[in-house]
Amino acid sequence: MTQSPAVRTTGRSGPVRIGERAARTLVSELARINDPKAALLVGVGPESAVLAAAIEALLPGDRLTVVPAEPLGAAALRAHVTAQGGWVADRVSVIDSLAEAKAEAAEVVIAGEVFSGTTEETRSGIEGLAKYLSNGAVLSVATIATPGRTTGAAAELARQDALYGVGADLVLRNNPPVRVYRLRFTPASPARADRLTPAHRPSSVPLTRGMHIDSNGVAAAGIALGLAALTRVARPSSKLWLLPALAAGPVAAFFRDPERDVPEDPTAVVASADGKVLSVQRLHDERFGDGEWLRVAVFLSVLDVHVNRAPVAGKVVDYFVADGGFVNAMKPDAEHNVAAYTVLDTARGTVVVAQRTGLIARRIVQRAPIGALLAKGERFGLIRFGSRTDVYLPAEAADPLVGPGDKVVGGSTVIARWR
């Protein structure tokens, strides 16, 4: 067989198709590695959207090995690859079965079909694919997100995610919706993060080429419009329904998620959020280790973009939430507000990003699990409504380039430079 028994193209209610959006999510780990790499794609046919996305993600030095979904499908796949032209044919090789693949050779392994079998089949399938991963490499797999559509695969992948997950995405714009998991079974060096570009986020809904709306904004706007519809039905003679209806647009706009040009300079530390610099100071904080820290605190008003980005490339090694109050984020007492701390291990030392709540902000979203690698400027979370974001850098290793009152743009403005 060319595929694991756990990989199925049908669920309880019929065929499962991986569309273009889900395919891009499955191959996102391949697409974000800048250096030459080897990848393994298992379980696809000539018309597979996953195969098309993987080919599109290839760089000049890459090598992609493809295993067909059907036992006798290698010939059709080879013909399809050859028809793509010499550039693709030189980088993509088709083998007859998974047994022909070189063990522990790939930096990324992608399952091209959805897992929808039993718990045992899914576990066996993951183990079978994992042995082809090199140290620190990632296995990318998908399962049906609709409850009751699998016979154990969804639950098993959720368990695997809790143990080895370095990122998961729900892709609603697929029929049926699927959840994509990225699993890493052996530790990755923080230095790998320097090779990455920011990951594609399928939960952000594109409005234009350069502007998206985060999924939180889509949900909030949907709730506002639903409230308007209910009010209109309950009180047809009243104009109260206009209030939530008119609020839907501004609420969605608050969660806007623009594309940003991240500086390529390896010595640059970028702002973690849009806003105004409140303070730049040196301090001690034993929670993050001995020594002095350089902290750049940025206030985000309700008019600023609230998506948070990694100021440097690094590996998430810790995440914790400190209890506190909800004081106006511009005031000194905001120091003791509820805050979420994401600790990054980098080639230059430890870097910490603190997401602090404010007077209105009561909800912090952090999407980077421990073990995940973040590229510089990569989205990793957001804070709902007015808030503050602090970046802690080793004081002896970085020099600040901004001061109180300066406006900064998340992912673009250089707030400090490594010495």
Coordinates of C-alpha atoms in Angstrom, one line a residue:
M1 CA 0.0 0.0 0.0
T2 CA 1.2 3.5 -0.7
Q3 CA -0.5 5.0 2.3
S4 CA -1.2 4.3 5.9
P5 CA -4.5 2.6 6.7
A6 CA -5.3 5.7 8.9
V7 CA -5.4 8.0 5.9
R8 CA -8.9 7.9 4.4
T9 CA -10.6 10.0 1.7
T10 CA -14.0 9.3 3.0
G11 CA -15.8 10.0 6.3
R12 CA -19.1 8.8 7.7
S13 CA -21.0 11.0 5.3
G14 CA -19.1 10.6 2.1
P15 CA -15.9 11.9 0.4
V16 CA -13.7 14.4 2.1
R17 CA -12.1 16.9 -0.2
I18 CA -9.1 19.1 0.7
G19 CA -9.7 22.4 -1.0
E20 CA -7.2 25.1 -1.9
R21 CA -7.4 26.9 1.4
A22 CA -6.9 23.8 3.5
A23 CA -4.2 22.6 1.1
R24 CA -2.2 25.9 1.7
T25 CA -2.6 25.4 5.4
L26 CA -1.3 21.8 5.2
V27 CA 1.9 22.9 3.3
S28 CA 2.4 26.1 5.3
E29 CA 5.4 24.6 7.2
L30 CA 7.0 23.7 3.8
A31 CA 6.3 27.2 2.5
R32 CA 7.8 29.1 5.4
I33 CA 11.3 27.4 5.4
N34 CA 13.6 29.7 3.4
D35 CA 16.6 27.3 3.1
P36 CA 16.9 24.3 0.8
K37 CA 15.0 21.4 2.3
A38 CA 13.6 17.9 1.6
A39 CA 9.9 17.2 2.0
L40 CA 7.7 14.1 1.7
L41 CA 4.1 14.3 0.5
V42 CA 2.0 11.1 1.0
G43 CA -1.3 10.2 -0.4
V44 CA -2.1 12.5 -3.4
G45 CA -3.2 12.2 -7.0
P46 CA -2.6 14.4 -10.0
E47 CA -5.6 16.6 -9.3
S48 CA -4.8 17.1 -5.6
A49 CA -4.9 20.7 -4.3
V50 CA -2.3 19.7 -1.7
L51 CA 0.1 18.6 -4.5
A52 CA -0.5 21.9 -6.3
A53 CA 0.1 23.9 -3.1
A54 CA 3.3 22.0 -2.3
I55 CA 4.7 22.5 -5.8
E56 CA 3.9 26.2 -5.6
A57 CA 5.8 26.4 -2.3
L58 CA 9.0 25.0 -3.7
L59 CA 12.2 27.0 -3.8
P60 CA 15.1 26.4 -6.1
G61 CA 17.1 24.2 -3.7
D62 CA 14.1 22.1 -2.5
R63 CA 13.4 18.4 -3.1
L64 CA 9.9 17.0 -2.9
T65 CA 9.2 13.2 -2.8
V66 CA 5.6 12.3 -3.6
V67 CA 3.8 9.0 -2.8
P68 CA 0.5 8.4 -4.8
A69 CA -2.8 7.8 -3.0
E70 CA -3.5 4.7 -5.1
P71 CA -1.2 1.7 -5.4
L72 CA -1.0 2.0 -9.2
G73 CA -1.1 5.8 -9.3
A74 CA 2.6 6.5 -9.7
A75 CA 2.5 6.6 -13.5
A76 CA -0.2 9.2 -13.7
L77 CA 1.6 11.3 -11.1
R78 CA 4.9 11.2 -13.0
A79 CA 3.1 12.3 -16.1
H80 CA 1.5 15.2 -14.2
V81 CA 4.8 16.3 -12.8
T82 CA 6.5 16.1 -16.1
A83 CA 3.8 18.2 -17.7
Q84 CA 4.6 21.0 -15.2
G85 CA 7.9 21.7 -16.9
G86 CA 11.5 21.1 -16.3
W87 CA 11.8 23.3 -13.2
V88 CA 9.2 21.2 -11.3
A89 CA 10.3 17.9 -12.7
D90 CA 13.9 18.5 -11.5
R91 CA 12.7 19.1 -7.9
V92 CA 9.8 16.6 -7.6
S93 CA 10.3 12.8 -7.7
V94 CA 7.4 10.3 -7.6
I95 CA 8.0 6.9 -5.9
D96 CA 5.7 3.9 -6.1
S97 CA 5.3 3.3 -2.3
L98 CA 6.2 4.8 1.0
A99 CA 8.6 1.9 1.6
E100 CA 10.9 3.5 -1.0
A101 CA 11.2 6.7 0.9
K102 CA 14.4 7.3 2.8
A103 CA 13.8 7.2 6.6
E104 CA 14.6 10.3 8.6
A105 CA 15.3 12.4 5.6
A106 CA 12.5 15.0 5.4
E107 CA 12.2 18.4 7.2
V108 CA 8.5 18.3 6.5
V109 CA 6.2 15.4 6.0
I110 CA 2.6 16.1 4.7
A111 CA -0.3 13.7 4.7
G112 CA -2.2 14.6 1.6
E113 CA -5.5 12.9 2.6
V114 CA -7.7 13.5 5.7
F115 CA -7.4 11.2 8.7
S116 CA -10.9 9.9 9.4
G117 CA -10.3 6.3 10.6
T118 CA -10.3 4.8 14.1
T119 CA -8.1 5.8 16.9
E120 CA -5.8 2.8 16.3
E121 CA -5.5 3.4 12.6
T122 CA -4.7 7.1 13.2
R123 CA -2.1 6.3 15.8
S124 CA -0.5 3.7 13.5
G125 CA -0.6 6.1 10.6
I126 CA 1.1 8.9 12.5
E127 CA 3.8 6.6 13.8
G128 CA 4.4 5.3 10.2
L129 CA 4.9 8.8 8.8
A130 CA 6.9 10.1 11.8
K131 CA 9.8 7.8 11.1
Y132 CA 10.6 9.7 7.9
L133 CA 11.1 13.0 9.8
S134 CA 14.5 14.4 10.5
N135 CA 15.3 15.8 14.0
G136 CA 13.1 18.8 14.8
A137 CA 11.0 18.3 11.6
V138 CA 7.3 18.7 11.4
L139 CA 4.5 16.3 10.4
S140 CA 1.4 18.1 8.9
V141 CA -1.9 16.2 9.0
A142 CA -5.6 17.0 8.8
T143 CA -8.8 15.6 10.2
I144 CA -12.5 16.4 9.8
A145 CA -13.6 19.1 12.2
T146 CA -17.3 18.4 12.2
P147 CA -18.3 16.4 15.3
G148 CA -19.2 12.8 14.7
R149 CA -17.6 12.6 11.2
T150 CA -14.7 10.4 12.3
T151 CA -14.5 7.1 14.2
G152 CA -11.7 8.2 16.5
A153 CA -9.3 10.1 14.3
A154 CA -10.3 13.6 15.6
A155 CA -9.9 12.6 19.2
E156 CA -6.5 10.9 18.6
L157 CA -5.1 13.9 16.7
A158 CA -6.3 16.2 19.5
R159 CA -4.4 14.0 21.9
Q160 CA -1.3 14.0 19.7
D161 CA -1.6 17.8 19.5
A162 CA -1.6 18.1 23.3
L163 CA 1.6 16.1 23.4
Y164 CA 3.5 17.2 20.3
G165 CA 1.6 20.0 18.7
V166 CA 3.3 23.2 17.5
G167 CA 0.3 24.7 15.8
A168 CA -3.2 23.9 14.7
D169 CA -5.7 25.7 12.4
L170 CA -9.4 25.3 11.8
V171 CA -10.2 25.7 8.1
L172 CA -14.0 26.4 7.9
R173 CA -13.9 27.2 4.2
N174 CA -13.6 23.5 3.2
N175 CA -16.4 20.9 2.7
P176 CA -16.5 19.6 5.3
P177 CA -14.4 21.9 7.6
V178 CA -11.1 20.4 8.6
R179 CA -8.6 21.0 11.4
V180 CA -4.9 20.9 10.4
Y181 CA -2.3 19.9 13.0
R182 CA 1.4 20.4 12.9
L183 CA 3.3 17.9 15.1
R184 CA 7.0 17.9 16.2
F185 CA 8.2 14.8 17.9
T186 CA 11.8 15.8 18.6
P187 CA 13.1 19.2 19.8
A188 CA 14.0 21.9 17.3
S189 CA 16.9 24.3 17.8
P190 CA 15.8 27.9 18.3
A191 CA 18.3 28.7 15.4
R192 CA 15.8 27.1 13.0
A193 CA 13.4 30.1 13.6
D194 CA 15.9 32.4 11.7
R195 CA 15.2 30.3 8.6
L196 CA 11.5 30.9 8.7
T197 CA 9.1 33.4 7.2
P198 CA 5.8 34.2 9.0
A199 CA 3.3 31.4 8.7
H200 CA 0.1 31.6 6.7
R201 CA -3.0 32.0 8.9
P202 CA -6.2 30.6 7.4
S203 CA -8.3 32.0 10.2
S204 CA -7.7 35.5 8.9
V205 CA -10.4 36.3 6.2
P206 CA -8.9 38.3 3.3
L207 CA -10.6 41.5 2.3
T208 CA -7.9 42.8 0.0
R209 CA -4.4 41.6 -0.9
G210 CA -2.9 43.5 2.0
M211 CA -5.7 43.5 4.6
H212 CA -7.4 40.6 6.5
I213 CA -9.9 40.4 9.3
D214 CA -8.9 38.1 12.2
S215 CA -11.4 35.2 12.9
N216 CA -12.2 36.9 16.2
G217 CA -13.5 39.9 14.2
V218 CA -15.6 37.7 11.9
A219 CA -17.2 36.0 15.0
A220 CA -17.8 39.4 16.7
A221 CA -19.4 40.9 13.7
G222 CA -21.5 37.8 13.2
I223 CA -22.8 38.1 16.8
A224 CA -23.6 41.8 16.3
L225 CA -25.5 41.0 13.1
G226 CA -27.3 38.1 14.7
L227 CA -28.3 40.3 17.6
A228 CA -29.6 42.9 15.1
A229 CA -31.7 40.2 13.3
L230 CA -33.2 39.0 16.6
T231 CA -34.0 42.5 17.7
R232 CA -35.7 43.2 14.4
V233 CA -37.9 40.1 14.8
A234 CA -38.7 40.7 18.4
R235 CA -39.5 44.4 18.0
P236 CA -40.3 45.0 14.3
S237 CA -41.6 48.5 15.0
S238 CA -38.4 49.6 16.8
K239 CA -35.2 51.0 15.4
L240 CA -33.1 49.4 18.1
W241 CA -31.9 46.7 15.7
L242 CA -29.8 49.5 14.0
L243 CA -27.5 49.7 17.0
P244 CA -25.9 46.2 16.7
A245 CA -26.2 46.3 12.9
L246 CA -24.2 49.5 12.7
A247 CA -21.7 48.2 15.3
A248 CA -20.8 45.2 13.2
G249 CA -18.5 47.1 10.8
P250 CA -16.5 49.0 13.5
V251 CA -16.2 45.8 15.6
A252 CA -14.8 43.8 12.6
A253 CA -12.5 46.7 11.7
F254 CA -11.0 46.6 15.2
F255 CA -9.8 43.0 14.4
R256 CA -8.1 44.0 11.1
D257 CA -5.0 42.1 10.3
P258 CA -2.8 43.9 7.7
E259 CA 0.2 42.4 5.9
R260 CA 3.5 43.9 7.0
D261 CA 6.9 44.1 5.5
V262 CA 9.3 42.6 8.1
P263 CA 12.9 44.0 8.0
E264 CA 15.4 41.3 6.9
D265 CA 18.2 42.8 8.9
P266 CA 19.1 40.0 11.4
T267 CA 20.1 42.6 14.1
A268 CA 16.7 44.3 14.0
V269 CA 14.1 43.8 16.8
V270 CA 10.6 44.8 15.6
A271 CA 7.6 46.2 17.4
S272 CA 5.3 43.5 18.7
A273 CA 2.2 45.6 18.2
D274 CA 1.0 48.9 16.7
G275 CA 0.7 51.9 19.1
K276 CA 2.5 54.5 21.1
V277 CA 5.7 53.9 23.1
L278 CA 4.9 54.5 26.8
S279 CA 8.3 53.8 28.2
V280 CA 11.8 52.4 27.5
Q281 CA 13.5 51.3 30.7
R282 CA 16.1 49.0 32.2
L283 CA 14.8 46.7 35.0
H284 CA 15.2 43.4 36.8
D285 CA 12.7 40.6 36.7
E286 CA 13.7 37.4 38.3
R287 CA 10.9 35.5 36.5
F288 CA 12.9 35.6 33.3
G289 CA 16.3 35.0 34.8
D290 CA 19.2 36.9 36.3
G291 CA 20.6 40.1 34.8
E292 CA 19.1 43.4 33.6
W293 CA 16.3 43.7 31.0
L294 CA 15.5 46.4 28.5
R295 CA 11.7 46.8 28.3
V296 CA 9.9 48.6 25.6
A297 CA 6.2 49.2 26.6
V298 CA 3.7 50.1 23.8
F299 CA 0.1 51.3 24.4
L300 CA -2.6 50.1 22.0
S301 CA -5.6 52.3 21.7
V302 CA -8.9 51.0 20.4
L303 CA -8.0 52.5 17.0
D304 CA -4.8 50.5 16.7
V305 CA -4.3 47.1 15.1
H306 CA -4.4 44.6 18.0
V307 CA -2.7 41.6 16.4
N308 CA 0.5 40.8 18.2
R309 CA 3.7 39.7 16.4
A310 CA 7.0 38.1 17.4
P311 CA 9.6 40.9 17.8
V312 CA 12.4 38.4 16.9
A313 CA 12.7 34.9 15.6
G314 CA 12.7 32.2 18.3
K315 CA 11.3 29.1 20.0
V316 CA 8.5 29.4 22.5
V317 CA 9.8 27.8 25.6
D318 CA 7.3 29.0 28.2
Y319 CA 3.9 30.7 28.5
F320 CA 2.2 31.8 31.7
V321 CA -0.5 34.2 32.8
A322 CA -0.1 36.5 35.8
D323 CA -3.2 37.6 37.7
G324 CA -4.0 41.2 38.3
G325 CA -6.4 44.1 37.7
F326 CA -7.8 45.9 34.7
V327 CA -6.5 49.5 35.1
N328 CA -6.2 51.8 32.1
A329 CA -3.2 50.5 30.1
M330 CA -1.7 54.0 29.9
K331 CA -1.4 54.4 33.6
P332 CA 1.6 53.2 35.7
D333 CA -0.6 50.9 37.7
A334 CA -1.2 48.9 34.5
E335 CA 2.0 47.2 35.5
H336 CA -0.1 45.0 37.7
N337 CA -2.8 44.2 35.2
V338 CA -3.6 40.7 34.1
A339 CA -0.9 39.7 31.6
A340 CA 0.2 36.8 29.5
Y341 CA 3.9 36.2 29.0
T342 CA 5.4 34.4 26.0
V343 CA 9.0 33.4 26.5
L344 CA 11.2 32.9 23.5
D345 CA 14.6 31.2 23.3
T346 CA 16.7 32.9 20.6
A347 CA 20.2 32.9 19.3
R348 CA 20.8 36.1 21.2
G349 CA 19.3 35.0 24.5
T350 CA 15.9 35.0 26.1
V351 CA 13.2 37.5 24.8
V352 CA 9.8 37.9 26.4
V353 CA 6.6 39.4 25.1
A354 CA 4.0 40.5 27.7
Q355 CA 0.4 41.0 26.5
R356 CA -1.3 43.2 29.1
T357 CA -5.0 43.8 29.5
G358 CA -6.4 47.3 30.0
L359 CA -9.5 49.0 31.2
I360 CA -11.7 47.6 28.4
A361 CA -9.5 44.7 27.2
R362 CA -10.4 41.6 29.2
R363 CA -9.4 38.9 26.7
I364 CA -5.9 37.8 25.6
V365 CA -5.5 35.4 22.7
Q366 CA -2.2 33.5 22.4
R367 CA -1.9 31.0 19.6
A368 CA 1.8 29.8 19.9
P369 CA 2.1 26.6 21.9
I370 CA 5.3 25.8 23.8
G371 CA 7.7 24.3 21.3
A372 CA 6.5 26.4 18.3
L373 CA 9.0 28.3 16.2
L374 CA 8.1 31.9 15.4
A375 CA 9.6 33.9 12.6
K376 CA 10.4 37.5 13.2
G377 CA 7.1 39.5 12.6
E378 CA 4.9 36.4 12.8
R379 CA 1.5 36.7 14.3
F380 CA 1.1 34.8 17.5
G381 CA -2.0 36.4 19.2
L382 CA -4.0 39.5 19.9
I383 CA -5.7 41.4 22.7
R384 CA -9.3 42.5 22.4
F385 CA -9.7 46.3 22.6
G386 CA -7.4 48.8 24.4
S387 CA -4.3 47.2 25.9
R388 CA -0.5 47.2 26.2
T389 CA 2.3 45.0 24.9
D390 CA 5.8 44.9 26.4
V391 CA 8.9 43.5 24.9
Y392 CA 11.8 42.4 27.2
L393 CA 15.3 42.1 25.8
P394 CA 18.6 41.3 27.5
A395 CA 19.9 44.8 28.3
E396 CA 23.5 43.9 27.7
A397 CA 22.8 42.6 24.2
A398 CA 20.4 45.3 22.7
D399 CA 20.2 49.0 22.2
P400 CA 16.8 50.8 22.0
L401 CA 16.0 52.9 18.9
V402 CA 12.7 54.3 20.1
G403 CA 11.6 56.6 23.0
P404 CA 8.4 57.5 24.8
G405 CA 5.8 59.1 22.5
D406 CA 7.1 57.4 19.4
K407 CA 4.5 55.6 17.2
V408 CA 5.4 52.1 16.1
V409 CA 4.0 49.6 13.6
G410 CA 3.9 45.9 14.6
G411 CA 6.2 43.7 12.6
S412 CA 7.8 46.7 10.7
T413 CA 9.1 49.4 13.1
V414 CA 12.6 48.6 14.4
I415 CA 12.4 49.3 18.2
A416 CA 15.9 48.0 19.1
R417 CA 19.0 46.5 17.5
W418 CA 21.2 43.6 18.7
R419 CA 24.7 44.6 19.4

